[in-house]
Structures are given as C-alpha cells and as structure tokens.
PDB file of C-alpha atoms in Angstrom:
ATOM      1  CA  MET A 959       0.274  -3.382  13.233  1.00  0.00           C
ATOM      2  CA  LYS A 960      -2.685  -4.026  15.728  1.00  0.00           C
ATOM      3  CA  ILE A 961      -1.579  -5.691  18.535  1.00  0.00           C
ATOM      4  CA  LYS A 962      -3.996  -6.777  21.102  1.00  0.00           C
ATOM      5  CA  LYS A 963      -1.960  -7.925  23.836  1.00  0.00           C
ATOM      6  CA  TYR A 964       0.138  -5.565  26.121  1.00  0.00           C
ATOM      7  CA  ILE A 965       3.535  -6.761  26.692  1.00  0.00           C
ATOM      8  CA  THR A 966       6.370  -6.284  29.230  1.00  0.00           C
ATOM      9  CA  ILE A 967       9.582  -6.205  27.954  1.00  0.00           C
ATOM     10  CA  THR A 968      11.097 -10.216  27.958  1.00  0.00           C
ATOM     11  CA  ALA A 969      13.707 -10.647  25.120  1.00  0.00           C
ATOM     12  CA  VAL A 970      17.189  -8.391  24.271  1.00  0.00           C
ATOM     13  CA  SER A 971      15.851  -8.709  20.418  1.00  0.00           C
ATOM     14  CA  ILE A 972      13.679  -5.857  20.662  1.00  0.00           C
ATOM     15  CA  MET A 973      16.166  -4.112  22.768  1.00  0.00           C
ATOM     16  CA  VAL A 974      18.038  -3.309  19.472  1.00  0.00           C
ATOM     17  CA  CYS A 975      14.633  -1.885  17.810  1.00  0.00           C
ATOM     18  CA  LEU A 976      13.665   0.109  21.005  1.00  0.00           C
ATOM     19  CA  SER A 977      17.073   1.183  22.949  1.00  0.00           C
ATOM     20  CA  LEU A 978      15.136   0.935  26.130  1.00  0.00           C
ATOM     21  CA  TRP A 979      18.625   0.514  28.203  1.00  0.00           C
ATOM     22  CA  GLY A 980      18.280   3.610  29.716  1.00  0.00           C
ATOM     23  CA  CYS A 981      14.481   3.955  29.241  1.00  0.00           C
ATOM     24  CA  LYS A 982      13.325   7.311  31.095  1.00  0.00           C
ATOM     25  CA  SER A 983       9.487   7.597  32.295  1.00  0.00           C
ATOM     26  CA  LYS A 984       7.718  10.309  30.411  1.00  0.00           C
ATOM     27  CA  ASP A 985       3.902  10.459  29.969  1.00  0.00           C
ATOM     28  CA  ARG A 986       2.236   8.832  26.615  1.00  0.00           C
ATOM     29  CA  GLU A 987       1.121  12.157  25.500  1.00  0.00           C
ATOM     30  CA  ASN A 988       5.699  13.286  24.395  1.00  0.00           C
ATOM     31  CA  GLN A 989       5.492   9.548  22.953  1.00  0.00           C
ATOM     32  CA  GLU A 990       2.125  10.424  20.441  1.00  0.00           C
ATOM     33  CA  ALA A 991       4.129  14.109  19.854  1.00  0.00           C
ATOM     34  CA  TYR A 992       7.362  12.746  18.801  1.00  0.00           C
ATOM     35  CA  ARG A 993       5.124   9.833  16.887  1.00  0.00           C
ATOM     36  CA  LYS A 994       3.397  12.825  14.868  1.00  0.00           C
ATOM     37  CA  ILE A 995       6.655  14.599  14.556  1.00  0.00           C
ATOM     38  CA  GLY A 996       8.180  11.338  12.752  1.00  0.00           C
ATOM     39  CA  ILE A 997       5.512  11.055  10.602  1.00  0.00           C
ATOM     40  CA  ASN A 998       5.069  14.585   9.334  1.00  0.00           C
ATOM     41  CA  SER A 999       8.420  14.318   8.500  1.00  0.00           C
ATOM     42  CA  MET A1000       8.123  11.076   6.764  1.00  0.00           C
ATOM     43  CA  VAL A1001       5.321  13.167   4.426  1.00  0.00           C
ATOM     44  CA  GLU A1002       7.899  16.266   4.102  1.00  0.00           C
ATOM     45  CA  GLY A1003      10.453  13.583   2.907  1.00  0.00           C
ATOM     46  CA  ASP A1004      12.590  14.248   5.836  1.00  0.00           C
ATOM     47  CA  TYR A1005      13.822  10.596   6.362  1.00  0.00           C
ATOM     48  CA  GLU A1006      16.886  11.236   9.076  1.00  0.00           C
ATOM     49  CA  LYS A1007      14.942  14.066  11.309  1.00  0.00           C
ATOM     50  CA  ALA A1008      11.517  10.681  10.857  1.00  0.00           C
ATOM     51  CA  ILE A1009      13.937   8.234  12.317  1.00  0.00           C
ATOM     52  CA  GLU A1010      15.369  10.866  15.427  1.00  0.00           C
ATOM     53  CA  SER A1011      11.700  11.432  16.004  1.00  0.00           C
ATOM     54  CA  PHE A1012      10.329   7.816  16.365  1.00  0.00           C
ATOM     55  CA  GLN A1013      13.929   6.836  18.389  1.00  0.00           C
ATOM     56  CA  LYS A1014      12.961   9.402  20.765  1.00  0.00           C
ATOM     57  CA  ALA A1015       8.976   7.947  20.922  1.00  0.00           C
ATOM     58  CA  LEU A1016      10.270   4.816  21.392  1.00  0.00           C
ATOM     59  CA  ASP A1017      13.077   6.050  24.297  1.00  0.00           C
ATOM     60  CA  ILE A1018      10.137   7.199  26.296  1.00  0.00           C
ATOM     61  CA  SER A1019       8.376   3.908  26.336  1.00  0.00           C
ATOM     62  CA  MET A1020       8.426   3.477  30.154  1.00  0.00           C
ATOM     63  CA  GLY A1021       9.616  -0.319  29.900  1.00  0.00           C
ATOM     64  CA  LYS A1022       6.810  -1.667  28.356  1.00  0.00           C
ATOM     65  CA  ILE A1023       6.296  -2.523  24.789  1.00  0.00           C
ATOM     66  CA  GLY A1024       2.594  -2.096  23.696  1.00  0.00           C
ATOM     67  CA  ALA A1025       0.789  -1.745  20.262  1.00  0.00           C
ATOM     68  CA  GLU A1026       1.561   2.059  20.372  1.00  0.00           C
ATOM     69  CA  GLU A1027       5.585   0.890  20.848  1.00  0.00           C
ATOM     70  CA  LEU A1028       5.472  -2.119  17.825  1.00  0.00           C
ATOM     71  CA  ASP A1029       3.110   0.728  15.903  1.00  0.00           C
ATOM     72  CA  ILE A1030       6.260   3.201  15.912  1.00  0.00           C
ATOM     73  CA  CYS A1031       8.827   0.355  15.443  1.00  0.00           C
ATOM     74  CA  TYR A1032       6.973  -0.270  12.056  1.00  0.00           C
ATOM     75  CA  TYR A1033       7.613   3.375  10.960  1.00  0.00           C
ATOM     76  CA  LYS A1034      10.810   3.520  12.091  1.00  0.00           C
ATOM     77  CA  ALA A1035      11.635   0.766   9.722  1.00  0.00           C
ATOM     78  CA  ALA A1036      10.063   2.127   6.884  1.00  0.00           C
ATOM     79  CA  ALA A1037      12.247   5.500   7.388  1.00  0.00           C
ATOM     80  CA  GLN A1038      14.865   3.748   7.360  1.00  0.00           C
ATOM     81  CA  TYR A1039      14.344   2.304   4.142  1.00  0.00           C
ATOM     82  CA  ALA A1040      13.505   5.462   2.770  1.00  0.00           C
ATOM     83  CA  ASN A1041      16.719   6.919   3.744  1.00  0.00           C
ATOM     84  CA  GLY A1042      18.690   4.090   1.925  1.00  0.00           C
ATOM     85  CA  ASP A1043      19.638   2.331   5.369  1.00  0.00           C
ATOM     86  CA  TYR A1044      18.477  -0.894   4.537  1.00  0.00           C
ATOM     87  CA  GLU A1045      20.868  -2.754   6.599  1.00  0.00           C
ATOM     88  CA  ASP A1046      19.350  -0.825   9.966  1.00  0.00           C
ATOM     89  CA  ALA A1047      15.700  -1.364   8.276  1.00  0.00           C
ATOM     90  CA  LEU A1048      16.873  -4.727   8.063  1.00  0.00           C
ATOM     91  CA  ASP A1049      17.786  -5.033  11.615  1.00  0.00           C
ATOM     92  CA  THR A1050      13.968  -3.340  12.714  1.00  0.00           C
ATOM     93  CA  TYR A1051      12.182  -5.904  11.285  1.00  0.00           C
ATOM     94  CA  THR A1052      14.669  -8.648  12.527  1.00  0.00           C
ATOM     95  CA  ALA A1053      14.561  -7.532  16.115  1.00  0.00           C
ATOM     96  CA  LEU A1054      10.734  -7.574  15.514  1.00  0.00           C
ATOM     97  CA  ILE A1055      10.657 -11.452  14.172  1.00  0.00           C
ATOM     98  CA  LYS A1056      12.939 -12.407  17.345  1.00  0.00           C
ATOM     99  CA  TYR A1057      10.408 -10.612  19.945  1.00  0.00           C
ATOM    100  CA  ASP A1058       7.834 -12.481  17.558  1.00  0.00           C
ATOM    101  CA  LYS A1059       8.261 -15.479  15.229  1.00  0.00           C
ATOM    102  CA  LYS A1060       4.775 -15.402  14.377  1.00  0.00           C
ATOM    103  CA  ASN A1061       4.512 -11.711  13.176  1.00  0.00           C
ATOM    104  CA  ALA A1062       3.766 -12.940   9.786  1.00  0.00           C
ATOM    105  CA  ASN A1063       3.568  -8.956   8.610  1.00  0.00           C
ATOM    106  CA  ALA A1064       7.305  -8.308   9.718  1.00  0.00           C
ATOM    107  CA  TYR A1065       8.647 -11.501   7.605  1.00  0.00           C
ATOM    108  CA  PHE A1066       6.539 -10.531   4.721  1.00  0.00           C
ATOM    109  CA  LEU A1067       7.983  -6.771   5.081  1.00  0.00           C
ATOM    110  CA  ARG A1068      11.715  -7.598   5.891  1.00  0.00           C
ATOM    111  CA  GLY A1069      11.653  -9.916   2.411  1.00  0.00           C
ATOM    112  CA  SER A1070      10.662  -6.736   0.618  1.00  0.00           C
ATOM    113  CA  VAL A1071      13.226  -5.134   1.961  1.00  0.00           C
ATOM    114  CA  TYR A1072      15.379  -8.077   0.933  1.00  0.00           C
ATOM    115  CA  LEU A1073      13.844  -7.989  -2.241  1.00  0.00           C
ATOM    116  CA  ASN A1074      14.647  -4.679  -3.535  1.00  0.00           C
ATOM    117  CA  THR A1075      18.143  -5.317  -2.330  1.00  0.00           C
ATOM    118  CA  ASN A1076      18.428  -7.833  -4.752  1.00  0.00           C
ATOM    119  CA  GLN A1077      18.963 -10.562  -1.964  1.00  0.00           C
ATOM    120  CA  GLY A1078      16.207 -13.050  -3.609  1.00  0.00           C
ATOM    121  CA  LYS A1079      17.096 -16.325  -1.976  1.00  0.00           C
ATOM    122  CA  LYS A1080      16.666 -13.863   1.639  1.00  0.00           C
ATOM    123  CA  ALA A1081      13.307 -12.577   0.013  1.00  0.00           C
ATOM    124  CA  LEU A1082      12.120 -16.067  -0.803  1.00  0.00           C
ATOM    125  CA  LYS A1083      12.669 -17.578   2.288  1.00  0.00           C
ATOM    126  CA  ASP A1084      10.687 -15.019   4.411  1.00  0.00           C
ATOM    127  CA  TYR A1085       7.586 -14.697   2.280  1.00  0.00           C
ATOM    128  CA  GLU A1086       7.130 -18.526   2.703  1.00  0.00           C
ATOM    129  CA  LYS A1087       7.427 -17.886   6.319  1.00  0.00           C
ATOM    130  CA  ALA A1088       4.645 -15.045   6.039  1.00  0.00           C
ATOM    131  CA  VAL A1089       2.160 -17.583   4.786  1.00  0.00           C
ATOM    132  CA  GLU A1090       3.397 -20.372   6.613  1.00  0.00           C
ATOM    133  CA  VAL A1091       2.393 -18.384  10.020  1.00  0.00           C
ATOM    134  CA  ASP A1092      -0.577 -16.141   8.188  1.00  0.00           C
ATOM    135  CA  SER A1093      -1.782 -19.361   5.893  1.00  0.00           C
ATOM    136  CA  GLY A1094      -5.359 -17.586   5.618  1.00  0.00           C
ATOM    137  CA  ASN A1095      -4.119 -14.062   4.501  1.00  0.00           C
ATOM    138  CA  TYR A1096      -5.419 -14.038   1.078  1.00  0.00           C
ATOM    139  CA  GLU A1097      -4.709  -9.933   1.027  1.00  0.00           C
ATOM    140  CA  MET A1098      -0.261 -11.450   2.296  1.00  0.00           C
ATOM    141  CA  TYR A1099      -0.521 -13.787  -0.717  1.00  0.00           C
ATOM    142  CA  GLU A1100      -1.429 -11.147  -3.067  1.00  0.00           C
ATOM    143  CA  GLY A1101       1.374  -8.527  -1.743  1.00  0.00           C
ATOM    144  CA  ILE A1102       3.818 -11.400  -2.619  1.00  0.00           C
ATOM    145  CA  TYR A1103       2.842 -11.994  -6.157  1.00  0.00           C
ATOM    146  CA  GLN A1104       2.649  -8.009  -6.455  1.00  0.00           C
ATOM    147  CA  ASN A1105       6.456  -8.006  -5.322  1.00  0.00           C
ATOM    148  CA  LEU A1106       7.330 -10.810  -7.480  1.00  0.00           C
ATOM    149  CA  LYS A1107       5.909  -9.237 -10.399  1.00  0.00           C
ATOM    150  CA  ASN A1108       7.029  -6.540 -10.287  1.00  0.00           C
ATOM    151  CA  SER A1109      10.912  -7.538  -9.590  1.00  0.00           C
ATOM    152  CA  GLY A1110      10.067  -9.526 -12.907  1.00  0.00           C
ATOM    153  CA  GLN A1111      10.188 -12.946 -10.966  1.00  0.00           C
ATOM    154  CA  GLU A1112       6.608 -13.831 -12.666  1.00  0.00           C
ATOM    155  CA  GLU A1113       6.487 -17.382 -12.720  1.00  0.00           C
ATOM    156  CA  GLU A1114       7.380 -17.270  -8.359  1.00  0.00           C
ATOM    157  CA  ALA A1115       4.533 -14.707  -8.475  1.00  0.00           C
ATOM    158  CA  VAL A1116       2.248 -17.045  -9.916  1.00  0.00           C
ATOM    159  CA  LYS A1117       2.215 -19.804  -7.521  1.00  0.00           C
ATOM    160  CA  TYR A1118       0.904 -17.677  -4.725  1.00  0.00           C
ATOM    161  CA  LEU A1119      -1.422 -16.645  -6.219  1.00  0.00           C
ATOM    162  CA  GLU A1120      -2.115 -20.481  -6.576  1.00  0.00           C
ATOM    163  CA  LYS A1121      -1.570 -21.117  -2.951  1.00  0.00           C
ATOM    164  CA  ALA A1122      -4.125 -18.717  -2.307  1.00  0.00           C
ATOM    165  CA  LEU A1123      -6.744 -20.900  -4.155  1.00  0.00           C
ATOM    166  CA  ASP A1124      -6.136 -23.412  -1.185  1.00  0.00           C
ATOM    167  CA  ILE A1125      -7.541 -21.330   1.103  1.00  0.00           C
ATOM    168  CA  LYS A1126     -11.241 -22.742   1.468  1.00  0.00           C
ATOM    169  CA  PRO A1127     -13.574 -19.844   1.345  1.00  0.00           C
ATOM    170  CA  LYS A1128     -16.469 -19.456   3.855  1.00  0.00           C
ATOM    171  CA  GLU A1129     -17.704 -15.729   3.781  1.00  0.00           C
ATOM    172  CA  GLY A1130     -18.428 -13.121   0.981  1.00  0.00           C
ATOM    173  CA  ALA A1131     -14.916 -11.774   1.515  1.00  0.00           C
ATOM    174  CA  ASP A1132     -13.415 -14.814   0.820  1.00  0.00           C
ATOM    175  CA  TYR A1133     -14.798 -15.385  -2.112  1.00  0.00           C
ATOM    176  CA  ALA A1134     -14.514 -11.640  -3.594  1.00  0.00           C
ATOM    177  CA  GLN A1135     -10.314 -12.150  -2.951  1.00  0.00           C
ATOM    178  CA  ARG A1136     -10.956 -15.680  -4.761  1.00  0.00           C
ATOM    179  CA  GLY A1137     -12.965 -13.853  -7.803  1.00  0.00           C
ATOM    180  CA  HIS A1138      -9.877 -10.929  -7.940  1.00  0.00           C
ATOM    181  CA  ILE A1139      -6.827 -13.758  -7.829  1.00  0.00           C
ATOM    182  CA  TYR A1140      -8.516 -15.058 -10.741  1.00  0.00           C
ATOM    183  CA  TYR A1141      -8.668 -11.631 -12.113  1.00  0.00           C
ATOM    184  CA  LEU A1142      -4.698 -11.475 -11.880  1.00  0.00           C
ATOM    185  CA  MET A1143      -4.068 -15.126 -13.502  1.00  0.00           C
ATOM    186  CA  GLU A1144      -6.573 -13.888 -16.266  1.00  0.00           C
ATOM    187  CA  ASP A1145      -9.001 -16.735 -15.733  1.00  0.00           C
ATOM    188  CA  TYR A1146     -11.624 -14.574 -15.773  1.00  0.00           C
ATOM    189  CA  ASP A1147     -14.503 -17.103 -16.200  1.00  0.00           C
ATOM    190  CA  ASN A1148     -13.643 -18.421 -12.733  1.00  0.00           C
ATOM    191  CA  ALA A1149     -13.115 -15.111 -11.442  1.00  0.00           C
ATOM    192  CA  LYS A1150     -16.580 -14.079 -12.229  1.00  0.00           C
ATOM    193  CA  LYS A1151     -18.663 -16.629 -11.259  1.00  0.00           C
ATOM    194  CA  ASN A1152     -16.562 -16.492  -7.399  1.00  0.00           C
ATOM    195  CA  LEU A1153     -17.210 -12.421  -7.605  1.00  0.00           C
ATOM    196  CA  ASP A1154     -21.094 -13.199  -8.406  1.00  0.00           C
ATOM    197  CA  LYS A1155     -20.586 -15.537  -5.466  1.00  0.00           C
ATOM    198  CA  ALA A1156     -19.233 -12.323  -3.225  1.00  0.00           C
ATOM    199  CA  ILE A1157     -22.198 -10.390  -4.340  1.00  0.00           C
ATOM    200  CA  ASP A1158     -24.770 -12.842  -3.571  1.00  0.00           C
ATOM    201  CA  LYS A1159     -23.342 -12.749   0.105  1.00  0.00           C
ATOM    202  CA  ASN A1160     -23.883  -9.003  -0.189  1.00  0.00           C
ATOM    203  CA  ASP A1161     -19.752  -7.879   0.261  1.00  0.00           C
ATOM    204  CA  LYS A1162     -19.394  -4.765  -1.673  1.00  0.00           C
ATOM    205  CA  THR A1163     -15.711  -4.945  -2.575  1.00  0.00           C
ATOM    206  CA  ALA A1164     -16.611  -8.108  -4.713  1.00  0.00           C
ATOM    207  CA  LEU A1165     -18.182  -4.936  -7.422  1.00  0.00           C
ATOM    208  CA  LEU A1166     -14.898  -3.282  -7.804  1.00  0.00           C
ATOM    209  CA  TYR A1167     -13.191  -6.250  -8.717  1.00  0.00           C
ATOM    210  CA  LEU A1168     -15.774  -7.727 -11.129  1.00  0.00           C
ATOM    211  CA  ALA A1169     -15.780  -4.066 -12.776  1.00  0.00           C
ATOM    212  CA  GLU A1170     -12.308  -4.821 -13.750  1.00  0.00           C
ATOM    213  CA  VAL A1171     -13.309  -8.026 -14.736  1.00  0.00           C
ATOM    214  CA  TYR A1172     -15.642  -6.743 -17.098  1.00  0.00           C
ATOM    215  CA  ASN A1173     -12.966  -3.436 -17.887  1.00  0.00           C
ATOM    216  CA  ALA A1174     -10.457  -6.321 -19.177  1.00  0.00           C
ATOM    217  CA  LEU A1175     -13.465  -8.174 -21.086  1.00  0.00           C
ATOM    218  CA  GLY A1176     -13.698  -4.826 -22.930  1.00  0.00           C
ATOM    219  CA  GLN A1177     -16.851  -4.039 -21.295  1.00  0.00           C
ATOM    220  CA  VAL A1178     -16.693  -1.171 -20.467  1.00  0.00           C
ATOM    221  CA  GLU A1179     -20.203   0.224 -20.062  1.00  0.00           C
ATOM    222  CA  ASN A1180     -21.062  -2.477 -17.328  1.00  0.00           C
ATOM    223  CA  ALA A1181     -17.703  -1.480 -15.601  1.00  0.00           C
ATOM    224  CA  GLN A1182     -18.338   1.891 -15.085  1.00  0.00           C
ATOM    225  CA  ALA A1183     -22.067   1.294 -14.169  1.00  0.00           C
ATOM    226  CA  LEU A1184     -21.006  -1.333 -11.356  1.00  0.00           C
ATOM    227  CA  LEU A1185     -18.022   1.057 -10.391  1.00  0.00           C
ATOM    228  CA  GLU A1186     -20.655   4.205 -10.385  1.00  0.00           C
ATOM    229  CA  ASN A1187     -22.732   1.907  -7.512  1.00  0.00           C
ATOM    230  CA  TYR A1188     -20.059   1.080  -5.908  1.00  0.00           C
ATOM    231  CA  VAL A1189     -18.553   4.507  -5.156  1.00  0.00           C
ATOM    232  CA  LYS A1190     -21.839   5.742  -4.247  1.00  0.00           C
ATOM    233  CA  ASP A1191     -21.300   3.544  -0.895  1.00  0.00           C
ATOM    234  CA  ASN A1192     -17.939   4.319  -0.805  1.00  0.00           C
ATOM    235  CA  ALA A1193     -17.128   7.700  -1.258  1.00  0.00           C
ATOM    236  CA  GLY A1194     -13.266   6.624   0.211  1.00  0.00           C
ATOM    237  CA  ASP A1195     -12.453   4.824  -1.778  1.00  0.00           C
ATOM    238  CA  SER A1196      -9.775   6.772  -3.654  1.00  0.00           C
ATOM    239  CA  GLU A1197      -8.729   3.571  -6.415  1.00  0.00           C
ATOM    240  CA  ALA A1198     -12.613   3.158  -7.394  1.00  0.00           C
ATOM    241  CA  LEU A1199     -12.412   6.842  -8.205  1.00  0.00           C
ATOM    242  CA  ASN A1200      -9.267   7.009 -10.005  1.00  0.00           C
ATOM    243  CA  THR A1201     -10.295   4.029 -12.480  1.00  0.00           C
ATOM    244  CA  LEU A1202     -13.836   5.820 -13.166  1.00  0.00           C
ATOM    245  CA  GLY A1203     -11.488   8.616 -14.413  1.00  0.00           C
ATOM    246  CA  MET A1204      -9.086   6.471 -15.922  1.00  0.00           C
ATOM    247  CA  MET A1205     -12.447   5.393 -18.326  1.00  0.00           C
ATOM    248  CA  GLN A1206     -13.619   8.503 -18.636  1.00  0.00           C
ATOM    249  CA  LEU A1207     -10.104   9.840 -19.303  1.00  0.00           C
ATOM    250  CA  ASN A1208     -10.097   6.765 -22.222  1.00  0.00           C
ATOM    251  CA  ASP A1209     -13.416   7.907 -23.033  1.00  0.00           C
ATOM    252  CA  GLY A1210     -12.654  11.304 -24.015  1.00  0.00           C
ATOM    253  CA  ASN A1211     -14.902  12.564 -21.321  1.00  0.00           C
ATOM    254  CA  TYR A1212     -12.348  14.766 -19.757  1.00  0.00           C
ATOM    255  CA  GLU A1213     -14.275  17.043 -17.510  1.00  0.00           C
ATOM    256  CA  ASP A1214     -15.720  14.103 -15.938  1.00  0.00           C
ATOM    257  CA  ALA A1215     -12.053  12.263 -15.721  1.00  0.00           C
ATOM    258  CA  LEU A1216     -11.249  15.538 -13.911  1.00  0.00           C
ATOM    259  CA  LYS A1217     -14.161  15.493 -11.284  1.00  0.00           C
ATOM    260  CA  TYR A1218     -13.600  12.259 -10.047  1.00  0.00           C
ATOM    261  CA  PHE A1219      -9.524  12.307  -9.480  1.00  0.00           C
ATOM    262  CA  GLU A1220     -10.140  15.326  -7.785  1.00  0.00           C
ATOM    263  CA  LEU A1221     -12.415  13.739  -5.461  1.00  0.00           C
ATOM    264  CA  GLY A1222      -9.875  10.920  -5.166  1.00  0.00           C
ATOM    265  CA  LEU A1223      -7.537  13.666  -3.728  1.00  0.00           C
ATOM    266  CA  LYS A1224     -10.070  14.683  -1.682  1.00  0.00           C
ATOM    267  CA  VAL A1225     -10.053  11.018   0.211  1.00  0.00           C
ATOM    268  CA  LYS A1226      -8.010  11.130   3.350  1.00  0.00           C
ATOM    269  CA  ASN A1227      -5.005   9.823   3.525  1.00  0.00           C
ATOM    270  CA  ALA A1228      -5.706   8.134  -0.459  1.00  0.00           C
ATOM    271  CA  PRO A1229      -2.222   5.803  -1.094  1.00  0.00           C
ATOM    272  CA  ASN A1230      -2.648   6.073  -4.692  1.00  0.00           C
ATOM    273  CA  ARG A1231      -2.421  10.403  -4.233  1.00  0.00           C
ATOM    274  CA  GLN A1232       0.602  10.454  -6.718  1.00  0.00           C
ATOM    275  CA  GLU A1233      -0.982   8.362  -9.183  1.00  0.00           C
ATOM    276  CA  LEU A1234      -4.248  10.959  -9.371  1.00  0.00           C
ATOM    277  CA  LEU A1235      -2.414  13.906  -8.882  1.00  0.00           C
ATOM    278  CA  LYS A1236      -0.175  12.917 -12.372  1.00  0.00           C
ATOM    279  CA  ASN A1237      -4.276  11.863 -13.964  1.00  0.00           C
ATOM    280  CA  GLN A1238      -5.287  15.121 -12.822  1.00  0.00           C
ATOM    281  CA  ILE A1239      -2.635  17.244 -14.464  1.00  0.00           C
ATOM    282  CA  ALA A1240      -3.073  14.749 -17.534  1.00  0.00           C
ATOM    283  CA  ALA A1241      -6.858  15.825 -17.795  1.00  0.00           C
ATOM    284  CA  TYR A1242      -6.052  19.340 -17.648  1.00  0.00           C
ATOM    285  CA  GLU A1243      -3.960  19.015 -20.423  1.00  0.00           C
ATOM    286  CA  TYR A1244      -6.232  17.224 -22.528  1.00  0.00           C
ATOM    287  CA  MET A1245      -8.697  19.811 -21.668  1.00  0.00           C
ATOM    288  CA  GLY A1246      -5.862  22.023 -23.284  1.00  0.00           C
ATOM    289  CA  ASP A1247      -6.012  24.154 -19.732  1.00  0.00           C
ATOM    290  CA  PHE A1248      -2.368  24.354 -19.730  1.00  0.00           C
ATOM    291  CA  GLU A1249      -2.293  27.036 -17.180  1.00  0.00           C
ATOM    292  CA  SER A1250      -3.576  24.920 -14.497  1.00  0.00           C
ATOM    293  CA  ALA A1251      -1.701  22.041 -15.895  1.00  0.00           C
ATOM    294  CA  LYS A1252       1.197  24.137 -15.109  1.00  0.00           C
ATOM    295  CA  GLU A1253       0.211  25.025 -11.680  1.00  0.00           C
ATOM    296  CA  LYS A1254      -0.899  21.472 -10.162  1.00  0.00           C
ATOM    297  CA  MET A1255       2.980  20.242 -12.375  1.00  0.00           C
ATOM    298  CA  LYS A1256       4.525  23.051  -9.877  1.00  0.00           C
ATOM    299  CA  SER A1257       2.961  21.527  -6.996  1.00  0.00           C
ATOM    300  CA  TYR A1258       3.450  18.060  -7.822  1.00  0.00           C
ATOM    301  CA  LEU A1259       6.949  18.499  -8.241  1.00  0.00           C
ATOM    302  CA  LYS A1260       7.174  20.028  -4.910  1.00  0.00           C
ATOM    303  CA  GLU A1261       5.534  16.876  -3.279  1.00  0.00           C
ATOM    304  CA  TYR A1262       7.526  14.593  -5.989  1.00  0.00           C
ATOM    305  CA  PRO A1263      10.571  15.911  -6.929  1.00  0.00           C
ATOM    306  CA  ASN A1264      12.294  12.831  -7.987  1.00  0.00           C
ATOM    307  CA  ASP A1265       9.576  11.956 -10.826  1.00  0.00           C
ATOM    308  CA  GLU A1266      11.894  12.511 -13.634  1.00  0.00           C
ATOM    309  CA  SER A1267       9.292  11.561 -16.274  1.00  0.00           C
ATOM    310  CA  ALA A1268       7.050  14.599 -14.362  1.00  0.00           C
ATOM    311  CA  LEU A1269       9.981  16.635 -14.647  1.00  0.00           C
ATOM    312  CA  ARG A1270      10.231  15.980 -18.624  1.00  0.00           C
ATOM    313  CA  GLU A1271       6.495  16.430 -18.777  1.00  0.00           C
ATOM    314  CA  GLU A1272       7.404  20.357 -16.595  1.00  0.00           C
ATOM    315  CA  THR A1273       9.369  21.084 -19.796  1.00  0.00           C
ATOM    316  CA  PHE A1274       6.439  20.059 -22.397  1.00  0.00           C
ATOM    317  CA  LEU A1275       4.199  22.379 -20.546  1.00  0.00           C
ATOM    318  CA  LYS A1276       6.364  25.288 -20.004  1.00  0.00           C
ATOM    319  CA  THR A1277       6.947  25.525 -24.188  1.00  0.00           C
ATOM    320  CA  ARG A1278       2.653  25.640 -24.107  1.00  0.00           C
TER     321      ARG A1278
END
C-alpha cells in the first residue's frame, strides 16, 4: 500500500472513493485521528463506524491524494467487505484501479472479492491482470494460489505456482520463494535444493521454509531444530512460534507448546492471533487445566463471537 509519489487529483474516478467534491481544509492530525478510530472500530468488529470514520478521514484530505489517502481507501474497502457491503467494496477497488491502472494490489483484492462472491470469471480476469502488472512478485502468485485452492479450484490454483517458477531468481530471497513454491507443489527435492541455495546466500526465511519441508517428510527433529534457530533471530515471527508450538503439542509436550503459543501472542499485530488463541486453549485442555481453558475461551469468544466450533467447545468445557 505504500505509494512513493504525492499525487494531485486528476481523475474523476478516484473521487468516487474519496468523495472530495466539497473537501474541507483540515489538518493532518484530524485525518490521522479518524483513521485510528476507523482501525480501532475494525478491531472491535464495528464496521459501520469504521467505514464512517475512514470516509471522514478522506473528506479532509485537502484536495490532494498521497500515500495516506490511498492507504485509508484500502482500509475503507476492507471494512466495506467485512460489513457485507460487497458492491461498495468493489466500487472502492475499481476507483483505485481507474486512478492507477498498474495497481496490482487493487486488482488482486478486487479479484478476491469477486471470488468470494461467486463471480469466478471476473476474479480470474483480475488475477491475470495482477500478475501481468507485477509479474515478479512471488507473494502475489502464492496469494492467488491460496485463494483459488480454498475455493476448490485446485487445478487453476496450481497454474499460478507454475507461472511463478518462470521468474528468474537472482537473490537469496528469490530462491527462498521458489523453494516454498516447490514445497506447496509437494516437490520436496526441488524445494530443498532451492532453499539450500537461499541459505547459502544468507536468507533467513529459507530456514523457516526448510523446516516445513522436513516436517512434511516426517523429519520432525530436523524441522524443530531449524525453527528454534530461526526464532532466535526472528522472535517476532508469530507463524514460526505457532509452528513450534504445534510440534510440541503433537509430541505431547504441552507446557512447552503453551510457551510458544503465548510467545506468539505477545507479537504485536500477529496475523495468526486467532489461531494462536485457539491453540493456547487446546494446550490448557491437554494439560488438564480446564479452568484456564474456560477463562481463555470466554475471552476468545468476546473477540471472535461467530466461531461456531469454539461455541461448541465452550459447551464441552462447561461440563468439565
């Protein structure tokens, strides 16, 4: 979402998103305050308030669009989608695309909304455009792969992994990404070859990916050793901490598992917070500490009230 240039309004389309017709000259502090209110409202699940706050932030953009305004526009679209306002979210992403026809991220996000609202042909068209605009972005290919796979389009999903392998690797990070793609394709030999090259080029992420390969091959001890080594230098990687916790949980080392889950939860803005919380509850259950499990479940349901499996689990805990 980071845009280097500071741009004045030149297109009517972006005004659809920003509603700047009667823009008032207010200072940036007010804009940032509304932005923060919007983000906090999203965290609390109050998407209506979030949308309203983001729009207020955009209304005081002083007639210009910079990185801040475009960032707020992305947040607004995300809040619209979360609120079930799918057409509004599509309109917002479309406005961003009309403003910058080489905005690969907007194509990807709009395609994802199309995919999740059963508009598959439009989704594929946007995904094709996204990788056309940003053909060297491994993460874009992987994101599209995951979305298509989750929607049951396995064959179409794999095509994007194959396209990603057409990118010519240059740096250690490139070999790490290629290794991970081969891992997703279950080609573990090529995965390991590329990850070894990445490690030789001092890419630390490759250690995490290689641990996944070892784990898939049943070499759990090697995987765990690599992860522990990775975490020493990357204590803020909640995904790695969760993986370590799951390894310990599967081995019956419940207290050690709990330790890793709780370390993951200490990571600020952990993207896998919900998963970590559920695994934390599971660890307490395996330890026989049902009181702590009940307490954590109660807090979890306040944060994620629509998790039906958690609601069923809470019923079970009440009987213990």
